[in-house]
PQR file with spaces between the fields and no chain letter, atoms N, CA, C, O and H, PARSE charges and radii, in Angstrom:
ATOM       1  N    TRP     1       7.323    3.884    1.763 -0.4000 1.5000
ATOM       2  CA   TRP     1       6.629    4.117    3.020 -0.0000 2.0000
ATOM       3  C    TRP     1       6.625    5.615    3.241  0.5500 1.7000
ATOM       4  O    TRP     1       7.685    6.230    3.358 -0.5500 1.4000
ATOM       5  N    ASN     2       5.437    6.211    3.301 -0.4000 1.5000
ATOM       6  CA   ASN     2       5.339    7.676    3.352 -0.0000 2.0000
ATOM       7  C    ASN     2       6.092    8.295    2.181  0.5500 1.7000
ATOM       8  O    ASN     2       6.871    9.232    2.359 -0.5500 1.4000
ATOM       9  H    ASN     2       4.576    5.711    3.206  0.4000 1.0000
ATOM      10  N    THR     3       5.859    7.774    0.995 -0.4000 1.5000
ATOM      11  CA   THR     3       6.431    8.169   -0.293 -0.0000 2.0000
ATOM      12  C    THR     3       7.869    7.701   -0.501  0.5500 1.7000
ATOM      13  O    THR     3       8.458    8.004   -1.538 -0.5500 1.4000
ATOM      14  H    THR     3       5.226    7.013    0.850  0.4000 1.0000
ATOM      15  N    GLU     4       8.447    6.981    0.440 -0.4000 1.5000
ATOM      16  CA   GLU     4       9.816    6.482    0.296 -0.0000 2.0000
ATOM      17  C    GLU     4       9.798    4.983   -0.001  0.5500 1.7000
ATOM      18  O    GLU     4       9.071    4.230    0.648 -0.5500 1.4000
ATOM      19  H    GLU     4       7.968    6.735    1.283  0.4000 1.0000
ATOM      20  N    PRO     5      10.600    4.545   -0.985 -0.5600 1.5000
ATOM      21  CA   PRO     5      10.674    3.103   -1.252  0.2800 2.0000
ATOM      22  C    PRO     5      11.296    2.360   -0.063  0.5500 1.7000
ATOM      23  O    PRO     5      12.159    2.897    0.630 -0.5500 1.4000
ATOM      24  N    VAL     6      10.852    1.130    0.163 -0.4000 1.5000
ATOM      25  CA   VAL     6      11.434    0.281    1.211 -0.0000 2.0000
ATOM      26  C    VAL     6      11.740   -1.087    0.629  0.5500 1.7000
ATOM      27  O    VAL     6      11.116   -1.516   -0.342 -0.5500 1.4000
ATOM      28  H    VAL     6      10.150    0.693   -0.401  0.4000 1.0000
ATOM      29  N    SER     7      12.699   -1.763    1.225 -0.4000 1.5000
ATOM      30  CA   SER     7      13.044   -3.117    0.787 -0.0000 2.0000
ATOM      31  C    SER     7      11.955   -4.085    1.248  0.5500 1.7000
ATOM      32  O    SER     7      11.132   -3.747    2.099 -0.5500 1.4000
ATOM      33  H    SER     7      13.206   -1.415    2.013  0.4000 1.0000
ATOM      34  N    GLU     8      11.959   -5.279    0.684 -0.4000 1.5000
ATOM      35  CA   GLU     8      10.959   -6.274    1.080 -0.0000 2.0000
ATOM      36  C    GLU     8      11.048   -6.629    2.565  0.5500 1.7000
ATOM      37  O    GLU     8      10.014   -6.699    3.230 -0.5500 1.4000
ATOM      38  H    GLU     8      12.627   -5.553   -0.007  0.4000 1.0000
ATOM      39  N    PRO     9      12.257   -6.857    3.112 -0.5600 1.5000
ATOM      40  CA   PRO     9      12.329   -7.135    4.556  0.2800 2.0000
ATOM      41  C    PRO     9      11.823   -5.966    5.414  0.5500 1.7000
ATOM      42  O    PRO     9      11.167   -6.181    6.433 -0.5500 1.4000
ATOM      43  N    GLU    10      12.127   -4.741    5.001 -0.4000 1.5000
ATOM      44  CA   GLU    10      11.661   -3.571    5.751 -0.0000 2.0000
ATOM      45  C    GLU    10      10.145   -3.450    5.649  0.5500 1.7000
ATOM      46  O    GLU    10       9.488   -3.104    6.631 -0.5500 1.4000
ATOM      47  H    GLU    10      12.660   -4.566    4.173  0.4000 1.0000
ATOM      48  N    LEU    11       9.578   -3.731    4.471 -0.4000 1.5000
ATOM      49  CA   LEU    11       8.132   -3.703    4.306 -0.0000 2.0000
ATOM      50  C    LEU    11       7.478   -4.708    5.243  0.5500 1.7000
ATOM      51  O    LEU    11       6.496   -4.386    5.912 -0.5500 1.4000
ATOM      52  H    LEU    11      10.112   -4.012    3.673  0.4000 1.0000
ATOM      53  N    THR    12       8.006   -5.902    5.296 -0.4000 1.5000
ATOM      54  CA   THR    12       7.457   -6.945    6.170 -0.0000 2.0000
ATOM      55  C    THR    12       7.475   -6.491    7.624  0.5500 1.7000
ATOM      56  O    THR    12       6.486   -6.655    8.339 -0.5500 1.4000
ATOM      57  H    THR    12       8.804   -6.164    4.753  0.4000 1.0000
ATOM      58  N    ALA    13       8.589   -5.924    8.063 -0.4000 1.5000
ATOM      59  CA   ALA    13       8.707   -5.455    9.446 -0.0000 2.0000
ATOM      60  C    ALA    13       7.707   -4.342    9.741  0.5500 1.7000
ATOM      61  O    ALA    13       7.099   -4.319   10.811 -0.5500 1.4000
ATOM      62  H    ALA    13       9.393   -5.791    7.483  0.4000 1.0000
ATOM      63  N    ARG    14       7.538   -3.431    8.806 -0.4000 1.5000
ATOM      64  CA   ARG    14       6.615   -2.316    9.028 -0.0000 2.0000
ATOM      65  C    ARG    14       5.165   -2.777    9.012  0.5500 1.7000
ATOM      66  O    ARG    14       4.348   -2.293    9.795 -0.5500 1.4000
ATOM      67  H    ARG    14       8.032   -3.449    7.937  0.4000 1.0000
ATOM      68  N    LEU    15       4.843   -3.715    8.120 -0.4000 1.5000
ATOM      69  CA   LEU    15       3.484   -4.254    8.095 -0.0000 2.0000
ATOM      70  C    LEU    15       3.167   -4.976    9.394  0.5500 1.7000
ATOM      71  O    LEU    15       2.066   -4.844    9.928 -0.5500 1.4000
ATOM      72  H    LEU    15       5.506   -4.108    7.484  0.4000 1.0000
ATOM      73  N    ASP    16       4.131   -5.741    9.907 -0.4000 1.5000
ATOM      74  CA   ASP    16       3.940   -6.429   11.188 -0.0000 2.0000
ATOM      75  C    ASP    16       3.680   -5.421   12.307  0.5500 1.7000
ATOM      76  O    ASP    16       2.819   -5.637   13.160 -0.5500 1.4000
ATOM      77  H    ASP    16       5.026   -5.848    9.473  0.4000 1.0000
ATOM      78  N    ALA    17       4.428   -4.324   12.297 -0.4000 1.5000
ATOM      79  CA   ALA    17       4.263   -3.299   13.332 -0.0000 2.0000
ATOM      80  C    ALA    17       2.887   -2.639   13.233  0.5500 1.7000
ATOM      81  O    ALA    17       2.246   -2.393   14.255 -0.5500 1.4000
ATOM      82  H    ALA    17       5.128   -4.148   11.605  0.4000 1.0000
ATOM      83  N    VAL    18       2.430   -2.352   12.017 -0.4000 1.5000
ATOM      84  CA   VAL    18       1.103   -1.758   11.827 -0.0000 2.0000
ATOM      85  C    VAL    18       0.026   -2.713   12.331  0.5500 1.7000
ATOM      86  O    VAL    18      -0.916   -2.293   13.003 -0.5500 1.4000
ATOM      87  H    VAL    18       2.950   -2.551   11.187  0.4000 1.0000
ATOM      88  N    ALA    19       0.167   -3.994   12.008 -0.4000 1.5000
ATOM      89  CA   ALA    19      -0.842   -4.984   12.392 -0.0000 2.0000
ATOM      90  C    ALA    19      -0.958   -5.136   13.910  0.5500 1.7000
ATOM      91  O    ALA    19      -2.018   -5.511   14.411 -0.5500 1.4000
ATOM      92  H    ALA    19       0.932   -4.335   11.463  0.4000 1.0000
ATOM      93  N    ARG    20       0.123   -4.849   14.647 -0.4000 1.5000
ATOM      94  CA   ARG    20       0.107   -4.977   16.114 -0.0000 2.0000
ATOM      95  C    ARG    20      -0.490   -3.762   16.807  0.5500 1.7000
ATOM      96  O    ARG    20      -0.843   -3.837   17.984 -0.5500 1.4000
ATOM      97  H    ARG    20       0.984   -4.545   14.240  0.4000 1.0000
ATOM      98  N    GLN    21      -0.609   -2.652   16.103 -0.4000 1.5000
ATOM      99  CA   GLN    21      -1.128   -1.431   16.733 -0.0000 2.0000
ATOM     100  C    GLN    21      -2.610   -1.576   17.044  0.5500 1.7000
ATOM     101  O    GLN    21      -3.374   -2.157   16.273 -0.5500 1.4000
ATOM     102  H    GLN    21      -0.323   -2.591   15.147  0.4000 1.0000
ATOM     103  N    GLN    22      -2.997   -1.032   18.196 -0.4000 1.5000
ATOM     104  CA   GLN    22      -4.404   -1.021   18.590 -0.0000 2.0000
ATOM     105  C    GLN    22      -4.784    0.387   19.008  0.5500 1.7000
ATOM     106  O    GLN    22      -4.175    0.908   19.943 -0.5500 1.4000
ATOM     107  H    GLN    22      -2.376   -0.561   18.822  0.4000 1.0000
ATOM     108  N    PRO    23      -5.729    1.019   18.389 -0.5600 1.5000
ATOM     109  CA   PRO    23      -6.457    0.506   17.241  0.2800 2.0000
ATOM     110  C    PRO    23      -5.549    0.504   16.012  0.5500 1.7000
ATOM     111  O    PRO    23      -4.611    1.293   15.907 -0.5500 1.4000
ATOM     112  N    GLN    24      -5.847   -0.378   15.116 -0.4000 1.5000
ATOM     113  CA   GLN    24      -5.033   -0.524   13.922 -0.0000 2.0000
ATOM     114  C    GLN    24      -5.326    0.619   12.940  0.5500 1.7000
ATOM     115  O    GLN    24      -6.485    0.858   12.602 -0.5500 1.4000
ATOM     116  H    GLN    24      -6.609   -1.020   15.202  0.4000 1.0000
ATOM     117  N    PRO    25      -4.289    1.323   12.483 -0.5600 1.5000
ATOM     118  CA   PRO    25      -4.529    2.406   11.527  0.2800 2.0000
ATOM     119  C    PRO    25      -4.826    1.854   10.129  0.5500 1.7000
ATOM     120  O    PRO    25      -4.534    0.697    9.829 -0.5500 1.4000
ATOM     121  N    GLU    26      -5.405    2.697    9.291 -0.4000 1.5000
ATOM     122  CA   GLU    26      -5.604    2.291    7.902 -0.0000 2.0000
ATOM     123  C    GLU    26      -4.288    2.467    7.154  0.5500 1.7000
ATOM     124  O    GLU    26      -3.651    3.517    7.237 -0.5500 1.4000
ATOM     125  H    GLU    26      -5.642    3.638    9.535  0.4000 1.0000
ATOM     126  N    LEU    27      -3.894    1.447    6.436 -0.4000 1.5000
ATOM     127  CA   LEU    27      -2.716    1.512    5.589 -0.0000 2.0000
ATOM     128  C    LEU    27      -3.170    2.001    4.223  0.5500 1.7000
ATOM     129  O    LEU    27      -4.086    1.427    3.634 -0.5500 1.4000
ATOM     130  H    LEU    27      -4.411    0.594    6.368  0.4000 1.0000
ATOM     131  N    ARG    28      -2.547    3.044    3.717 -0.4000 1.5000
ATOM     132  CA   ARG    28      -2.946    3.612    2.429 -0.0000 2.0000
ATOM     133  C    ARG    28      -1.875    3.312    1.397  0.5500 1.7000
ATOM     134  O    ARG    28      -0.706    3.656    1.575 -0.5500 1.4000
ATOM     135  H    ARG    28      -1.803    3.510    4.196  0.4000 1.0000
ATOM     136  N    LEU    29      -2.280    2.681    0.338 -0.4000 1.5000
ATOM     137  CA   LEU    29      -1.373    2.247   -0.721 -0.0000 2.0000
ATOM     138  C    LEU    29      -1.497    3.191   -1.908  0.5500 1.7000
ATOM     139  O    LEU    29      -2.583    3.404   -2.448 -0.5500 1.4000
ATOM     140  H    LEU    29      -3.229    2.401    0.193  0.4000 1.0000
ATOM     141  N    ARG    30      -0.366    3.749   -2.296 -0.4000 1.5000
ATOM     142  CA   ARG    30      -0.322    4.611   -3.486 -0.0000 2.0000
ATOM     143  C    ARG    30       0.737    4.023   -4.410  0.5500 1.7000
ATOM     144  O    ARG    30       1.929    4.067   -4.107 -0.5500 1.4000
ATOM     145  H    ARG    30       0.516    3.576   -1.857  0.4000 1.0000
ATOM     146  N    ALA    31       0.297    3.477   -5.532 -0.4000 1.5000
ATOM     147  CA   ALA    31       1.219    2.865   -6.483 -0.0000 2.0000
ATOM     148  C    ALA    31       1.340    3.752   -7.710  0.5500 1.7000
ATOM     149  O    ALA    31       0.342    4.245   -8.236 -0.5500 1.4000
ATOM     150  H    ALA    31      -0.672    3.442   -5.778  0.4000 1.0000
ATOM     151  N    ASP    32       2.541    3.945   -8.149 -0.4000 1.5000
ATOM     152  CA   ASP    32       2.790    4.673   -9.386 -0.0000 2.0000
ATOM     153  C    ASP    32       2.131    3.928  -10.540  0.5500 1.7000
ATOM     154  O    ASP    32       2.086    2.697  -10.540 -0.5500 1.4000
ATOM     155  H    ASP    32       3.351    3.545   -7.722  0.4000 1.0000
ATOM     156  N    GLY    33       1.628    4.654  -11.510 -0.4000 1.5000
ATOM     157  CA   GLY    33       0.958    4.033  -12.647 -0.0000 2.0000
ATOM     158  C    GLY    33       1.847    3.093  -13.434  0.5500 1.7000
ATOM     159  O    GLY    33       1.341    2.238  -14.161 -0.5500 1.4000
ATOM     160  H    GLY    33       1.665    5.653  -11.511  0.4000 1.0000
ATOM     161  N    ALA    34       3.150    3.228  -13.310 -0.4000 1.5000
ATOM     162  CA   ALA    34       4.082    2.370  -14.036 -0.0000 2.0000
ATOM     163  C    ALA    34       4.372    1.062  -13.296  0.5500 1.7000
ATOM     164  O    ALA    34       5.024    0.176  -13.849 -0.5500 1.4000
ATOM     165  H    ALA    34       3.561    3.923  -12.719  0.4000 1.0000
ATOM     166  N    VAL    35       3.897    0.931  -12.059 -0.4000 1.5000
ATOM     167  CA   VAL    35       4.149   -0.282  -11.278 -0.0000 2.0000
ATOM     168  C    VAL    35       3.252   -1.409  -11.788  0.5500 1.7000
ATOM     169  O    VAL    35       2.037   -1.237  -11.885 -0.5500 1.4000
ATOM     170  H    VAL    35       3.367    1.650  -11.610  0.4000 1.0000
ATOM     171  N    PRO    36       3.838   -2.555  -12.112 -0.5600 1.5000
ATOM     172  CA   PRO    36       3.011   -3.679  -12.564  0.2800 2.0000
ATOM     173  C    PRO    36       2.015   -4.099  -11.473  0.5500 1.7000
ATOM     174  O    PRO    36       2.330   -4.094  -10.283 -0.5500 1.4000
ATOM     175  N    TYR    37       0.813   -4.459  -11.914 -0.4000 1.5000
ATOM     176  CA   TYR    37      -0.236   -4.853  -10.965 -0.0000 2.0000
ATOM     177  C    TYR    37       0.231   -5.989  -10.062  0.5500 1.7000
ATOM     178  O    TYR    37      -0.145   -6.033   -8.891 -0.5500 1.4000
ATOM     179  H    TYR    37       0.557   -4.463  -12.880  0.4000 1.0000
ATOM     180  N    GLN    38       1.036   -6.901  -10.579 -0.4000 1.5000
ATOM     181  CA   GLN    38       1.502   -8.036   -9.771 -0.0000 2.0000
ATOM     182  C    GLN    38       2.236   -7.552   -8.527  0.5500 1.7000
ATOM     183  O    GLN    38       2.094   -8.145   -7.457 -0.5500 1.4000
ATOM     184  H    GLN    38       1.341   -6.865  -11.530  0.4000 1.0000
ATOM     185  N    GLN    39       3.014   -6.488   -8.652 -0.4000 1.5000
ATOM     186  CA   GLN    39       3.730   -5.958   -7.485 -0.0000 2.0000
ATOM     187  C    GLN    39       2.756   -5.344   -6.485  0.5500 1.7000
ATOM     188  O    GLN    39       2.933   -5.496   -5.276 -0.5500 1.4000
ATOM     189  H    GLN    39       3.129   -6.006   -9.521  0.4000 1.0000
ATOM     190  N    VAL    40       1.735   -4.656   -6.975 -0.4000 1.5000
ATOM     191  CA   VAL    40       0.720   -4.098   -6.084 -0.0000 2.0000
ATOM     192  C    VAL    40       0.007   -5.230   -5.351  0.5500 1.7000
ATOM     193  O    VAL    40      -0.218   -5.150   -4.144 -0.5500 1.4000
ATOM     194  H    VAL    40       1.591   -4.532   -7.957  0.4000 1.0000
ATOM     195  N    ALA    41      -0.344   -6.280   -6.084 -0.4000 1.5000
ATOM     196  CA   ALA    41      -1.023   -7.438   -5.489 -0.0000 2.0000
ATOM     197  C    ALA    41      -0.141   -8.106   -4.446  0.5500 1.7000
ATOM     198  O    ALA    41      -0.645   -8.573   -3.425 -0.5500 1.4000
ATOM     199  H    ALA    41      -0.161   -6.345   -7.065  0.4000 1.0000
ATOM     200  N    GLN    42       1.167   -8.161   -4.682 -0.4000 1.5000
ATOM     201  CA   GLN    42       2.087   -8.766   -3.701 -0.0000 2.0000
ATOM     202  C    GLN    42       2.116   -7.950   -2.416  0.5500 1.7000
ATOM     203  O    GLN    42       2.163   -8.517   -1.325 -0.5500 1.4000
ATOM     204  H    GLN    42       1.577   -7.782   -5.511  0.4000 1.0000
ATOM     205  N    VAL    43       2.090   -6.629   -2.534 -0.4000 1.5000
ATOM     206  CA   VAL    43       2.068   -5.784   -1.329 -0.0000 2.0000
ATOM     207  C    VAL    43       0.757   -5.992   -0.573  0.5500 1.7000
ATOM     208  O    VAL    43       0.749   -6.081    0.654 -0.5500 1.4000
ATOM     209  H    VAL    43       2.053   -6.168   -3.421  0.4000 1.0000
ATOM     210  N    MET    44      -0.350   -6.067   -1.315 -0.4000 1.5000
ATOM     211  CA   MET    44      -1.645   -6.312   -0.679 -0.0000 2.0000
ATOM     212  C    MET    44      -1.649   -7.656    0.039  0.5500 1.7000
ATOM     213  O    MET    44      -2.155   -7.762    1.156 -0.5500 1.4000
ATOM     214  H    MET    44      -0.343   -5.995   -2.313  0.4000 1.0000
ATOM     215  N    ALA    45      -1.090   -8.679   -0.595 -0.4000 1.5000
ATOM     216  CA   ALA    45      -1.030  -10.001    0.027 -0.0000 2.0000
ATOM     217  C    ALA    45      -0.138   -9.985    1.266  0.5500 1.7000
ATOM     218  O    ALA    45      -0.459  -10.624    2.268 -0.5500 1.4000
ATOM     219  H    ALA    45      -0.679   -8.593   -1.502  0.4000 1.0000
ATOM     220  N    ALA    46       0.968   -9.267    1.204 -0.4000 1.5000
ATOM     221  CA   ALA    46       1.854   -9.164    2.368 -0.0000 2.0000
ATOM     222  C    ALA    46       1.149   -8.467    3.522  0.5500 1.7000
ATOM     223  O    ALA    46       1.299   -8.868    4.677 -0.5500 1.4000
ATOM     224  H    ALA    46       1.228   -8.748    0.390  0.4000 1.0000
ATOM     225  N    ALA    47       0.381   -7.424    3.217 -0.4000 1.5000
ATOM     226  CA   ALA    47      -0.365   -6.720    4.264 -0.0000 2.0000
ATOM     227  C    ALA    47      -1.389   -7.652    4.900  0.5500 1.7000
ATOM     228  O    ALA    47      -1.508   -7.701    6.124 -0.5500 1.4000
ATOM     229  H    ALA    47       0.260   -7.098    2.279  0.4000 1.0000
ATOM     230  N    ALA    48      -2.123   -8.384    4.083 -0.4000 1.5000
ATOM     231  CA   ALA    48      -3.113   -9.328    4.612 -0.0000 2.0000
ATOM     232  C    ALA    48      -2.431  -10.414    5.438  0.5500 1.7000
ATOM     233  O    ALA    48      -2.925  -10.790    6.501 -0.5500 1.4000
ATOM     234  H    ALA    48      -2.026   -8.344    3.088  0.4000 1.0000
ATOM     235  N    GLY    49      -1.306  -10.915    4.957 -0.4000 1.5000
ATOM     236  CA   GLY    49      -0.571  -11.952    5.679 -0.0000 2.0000
ATOM     237  C    GLY    49      -0.050  -11.485    7.026  0.5500 1.7000
ATOM     238  O    GLY    49       0.075  -12.276    7.961 -0.5500 1.4000
ATOM     239  H    GLY    49      -0.904  -10.609    4.093  0.4000 1.0000
ATOM     240  N    ALA    50       0.258  -10.183    7.124 -0.4000 1.5000
ATOM     241  CA   ALA    50       0.745   -9.617    8.390 -0.0000 2.0000
ATOM     242  C    ALA    50      -0.400   -9.361    9.364  0.5500 1.7000
ATOM     243  O    ALA    50      -0.179   -9.152   10.557 -0.5500 1.4000
ATOM     244  H    ALA    50       0.157   -9.540    6.364  0.4000 1.0000
ATOM     245  N    GLY    51      -1.641   -9.381    8.837 -0.4000 1.5000
ATOM     246  CA   GLY    51      -2.783   -9.128    9.709 -0.0000 2.0000
ATOM     247  C    GLY    51      -3.342   -7.725    9.599  0.5500 1.7000
ATOM     248  O    GLY    51      -4.165   -7.320   10.420 -0.5500 1.4000
ATOM     249  H    GLY    51      -1.821   -9.551    7.868  0.4000 1.0000
ATOM     250  N    VAL    52      -2.903   -6.972    8.586 -0.4000 1.5000
ATOM     251  CA   VAL    52      -3.445   -5.628    8.380 -0.0000 2.0000
ATOM     252  C    VAL    52      -4.893   -5.785    7.933  0.5500 1.7000
ATOM     253  O    VAL    52      -5.175   -6.487    6.962 -0.5500 1.4000
ATOM     254  H    VAL    52      -2.234   -7.301    7.919  0.4000 1.0000
ATOM     255  N    GLN    53      -5.808   -5.131    8.640 -0.4000 1.5000
ATOM     256  CA   GLN    53      -7.228   -5.285    8.361 -0.0000 2.0000
ATOM     257  C    GLN    53      -7.817   -4.116    7.593  0.5500 1.7000
ATOM     258  O    GLN    53      -8.895   -4.236    7.011 -0.5500 1.4000
ATOM     259  H    GLN    53      -5.578   -4.561    9.429  0.4000 1.0000
ATOM     260  N    ARG    54      -7.125   -2.993    7.586 -0.4000 1.5000
ATOM     261  CA   ARG    54      -7.662   -1.796    6.921 -0.0000 2.0000
ATOM     262  C    ARG    54      -6.657   -1.327    5.872  0.5500 1.7000
ATOM     263  O    ARG    54      -5.594   -0.803    6.204 -0.5500 1.4000
ATOM     264  H    ARG    54      -6.249   -2.896    8.059  0.4000 1.0000
ATOM     265  N    LEU    55      -7.007   -1.521    4.612 -0.4000 1.5000
ATOM     266  CA   LEU    55      -6.137   -1.142    3.506 -0.0000 2.0000
ATOM     267  C    LEU    55      -6.930   -0.274    2.538  0.5500 1.7000
ATOM     268  O    LEU    55      -7.972   -0.692    2.032 -0.5500 1.4000
ATOM     269  H    LEU    55      -7.871   -1.946    4.342  0.4000 1.0000
ATOM     270  N    GLY    56      -6.443    0.915    2.286 -0.4000 1.5000
ATOM     271  CA   GLY    56      -7.096    1.825    1.352 -0.0000 2.0000
ATOM     272  C    GLY    56      -6.160    2.171    0.215  0.5500 1.7000
ATOM     273  O    GLY    56      -4.961    1.903    0.282 -0.5500 1.4000
ATOM     274  H    GLY    56      -5.597    1.255    2.697  0.4000 1.0000
ATOM     275  N    PHE    57      -6.706    2.762   -0.822 -0.4000 1.5000
ATOM     276  CA   PHE    57      -5.924    3.152   -1.987 -0.0000 2.0000
ATOM     277  C    PHE    57      -5.978    4.653   -2.160  0.5500 1.7000
ATOM     278  O    PHE    57      -7.038    5.263   -2.019 -0.5500 1.4000
ATOM     279  H    PHE    57      -7.680    2.979   -0.877  0.4000 1.0000
ATOM     280  N    VAL    58      -4.842    5.249   -2.464 -0.4000 1.5000
ATOM     281  CA   VAL    58      -4.755    6.662   -2.767 -0.0000 2.0000
ATOM     282  C    VAL    58      -4.630    6.761   -4.279  0.5500 1.7000
ATOM     283  O    VAL    58      -3.758    6.133   -4.880 -0.5500 1.4000
ATOM     284  H    VAL    58      -3.981    4.753   -2.579  0.4000 1.0000
ATOM     285  N    THR    59      -5.503    7.550   -4.888 -0.4000 1.5000
ATOM     286  CA   THR    59      -5.458    7.711   -6.338 -0.0000 2.0000
ATOM     287  C    THR    59      -5.263    9.177   -6.686  0.5500 1.7000
ATOM     288  O    THR    59      -5.590   10.072   -5.907 -0.5500 1.4000
ATOM     289  H    THR    59      -6.211    8.060   -4.400  0.4000 1.0000
ATOM     290  N    VAL    60      -4.731    9.392   -7.855 -0.4000 1.5000
ATOM     291  CA   VAL    60      -4.545   10.738   -8.372 -0.0000 2.0000
ATOM     292  C    VAL    60      -5.355   10.824   -9.654  0.5500 1.7000
ATOM     293  O    VAL    60      -5.148   10.025  -10.567 -0.5500 1.4000
ATOM     294  H    VAL    60      -4.465    8.665   -8.487  0.4000 1.0000
ATOM     295  N    PRO    61      -6.276   11.779   -9.738 -0.5600 1.5000
ATOM     296  CA   PRO    61      -7.075   11.899  -10.966  0.2800 2.0000
ATOM     297  C    PRO    61      -6.196   12.134  -12.184  0.5500 1.7000
ATOM     298  O    PRO    61      -5.168   12.807  -12.109 -0.5500 1.4000
ATOM     299  N    MET    62      -6.617   11.569  -13.303 -0.4000 1.5000
ATOM     300  CA   MET    62      -5.906   11.791  -14.552 -0.0000 2.0000
ATOM     301  C    MET    62      -6.126   13.229  -14.990  0.5500 1.7000
ATOM     302  O    MET    62      -7.192   13.794  -14.748 -0.5500 1.4000
ATOM     303  H    MET    62      -7.452   11.022  -13.364  0.4000 1.0000
ATOM     304  N    SER    63      -5.139   13.821  -15.625 -0.4000 1.5000
ATOM     305  CA   SER    63      -5.295   15.204  -16.097 -0.0000 2.0000
ATOM     306  C    SER    63      -6.379   15.236  -17.169  0.5500 1.7000
ATOM     307  O    SER    63      -6.460   14.333  -18.002 -0.5500 1.4000
ATOM     308  H    SER    63      -4.273   13.362  -15.821  0.4000 1.0000
ATOM     309  N    GLY    64      -7.188   16.247  -17.150 -0.4000 1.5000
ATOM     310  CA   GLY    64      -8.262   16.381  -18.104 -0.0000 2.0000
ATOM     311  C    GLY    64      -9.517   15.632  -17.701  0.5500 1.7000
ATOM     312  O    GLY    64     -10.570   15.826  -18.309 -0.5500 1.4000
ATOM     313  H    GLY    64      -7.122   16.981  -16.474  0.4000 1.0000
ATOM     314  N    GLY    65      -9.429   14.774  -16.683 -0.4000 1.5000
ATOM     315  CA   GLY    65     -10.588   14.061  -16.190 -0.0000 2.0000
ATOM     316  C    GLY    65     -11.095   12.927  -17.064  0.5500 1.7000
ATOM     317  O    GLY    65     -12.108   12.309  -16.738 -0.5500 1.4000
ATOM     318  H    GLY    65      -8.574   14.616  -16.189  0.4000 1.0000
ATOM     319  N    ASP    66     -10.416   12.640  -18.164 -0.4000 1.5000
ATOM     320  CA   ASP    66     -10.849   11.567  -19.043 -0.0000 2.0000
ATOM     321  C    ASP    66     -10.277   10.235  -18.610  0.5500 1.7000
ATOM     322  O    ASP    66      -9.119   10.151  -18.201 -0.5500 1.4000
ATOM     323  H    ASP    66      -9.593   13.143  -18.429  0.4000 1.0000
ATOM     324  N    LEU    67     -11.083    9.199  -18.699 -0.4000 1.5000
ATOM     325  CA   LEU    67     -10.614    7.848  -18.436 -0.0000 2.0000
ATOM     326  C    LEU    67      -9.990    7.285  -19.702  0.5500 1.7000
ATOM     327  O    LEU    67     -10.401    7.646  -20.805 -0.5500 1.4000
ATOM     328  H    LEU    67     -12.023    9.268  -19.031  0.4000 1.0000
ATOM     329  N    PRO    68      -9.001    6.402  -19.561 -0.5600 1.5000
ATOM     330  CA   PRO    68      -8.419    5.782  -20.763  0.2800 2.0000
ATOM     331  C    PRO    68      -9.465    4.926  -21.462  0.5500 1.7000
ATOM     332  O    PRO    68     -10.344    4.363  -20.809 -0.5500 1.4000
ATOM     333  N    ARG    69      -9.380    4.828  -22.747 -0.4000 1.5000
ATOM     334  CA   ARG    69     -10.333    4.040  -23.544 -0.0000 2.0000
ATOM     335  C    ARG    69      -9.696    2.790  -24.054  0.5500 1.7000
ATOM     336  O    ARG    69     -10.345    2.004  -24.743 -0.5500 1.4000
ATOM     337  H    ARG    69      -8.667    5.286  -23.278  0.4000 1.0000
């Protein structure tokens, strides 16, 4: 959360708090490239389950600008 890891219970509590805010802020997800997609999908599902309506992704361009082949 804000670049700091959080436990699953803490994530749930924070997602619930974000979902209650009016207007609801956009939640921005930045996952390290080494994080398995399943974990990213679980966070997305938890956000949706909490009622978060605005979820964006933060990406970092690859060095050299080349996409993996």
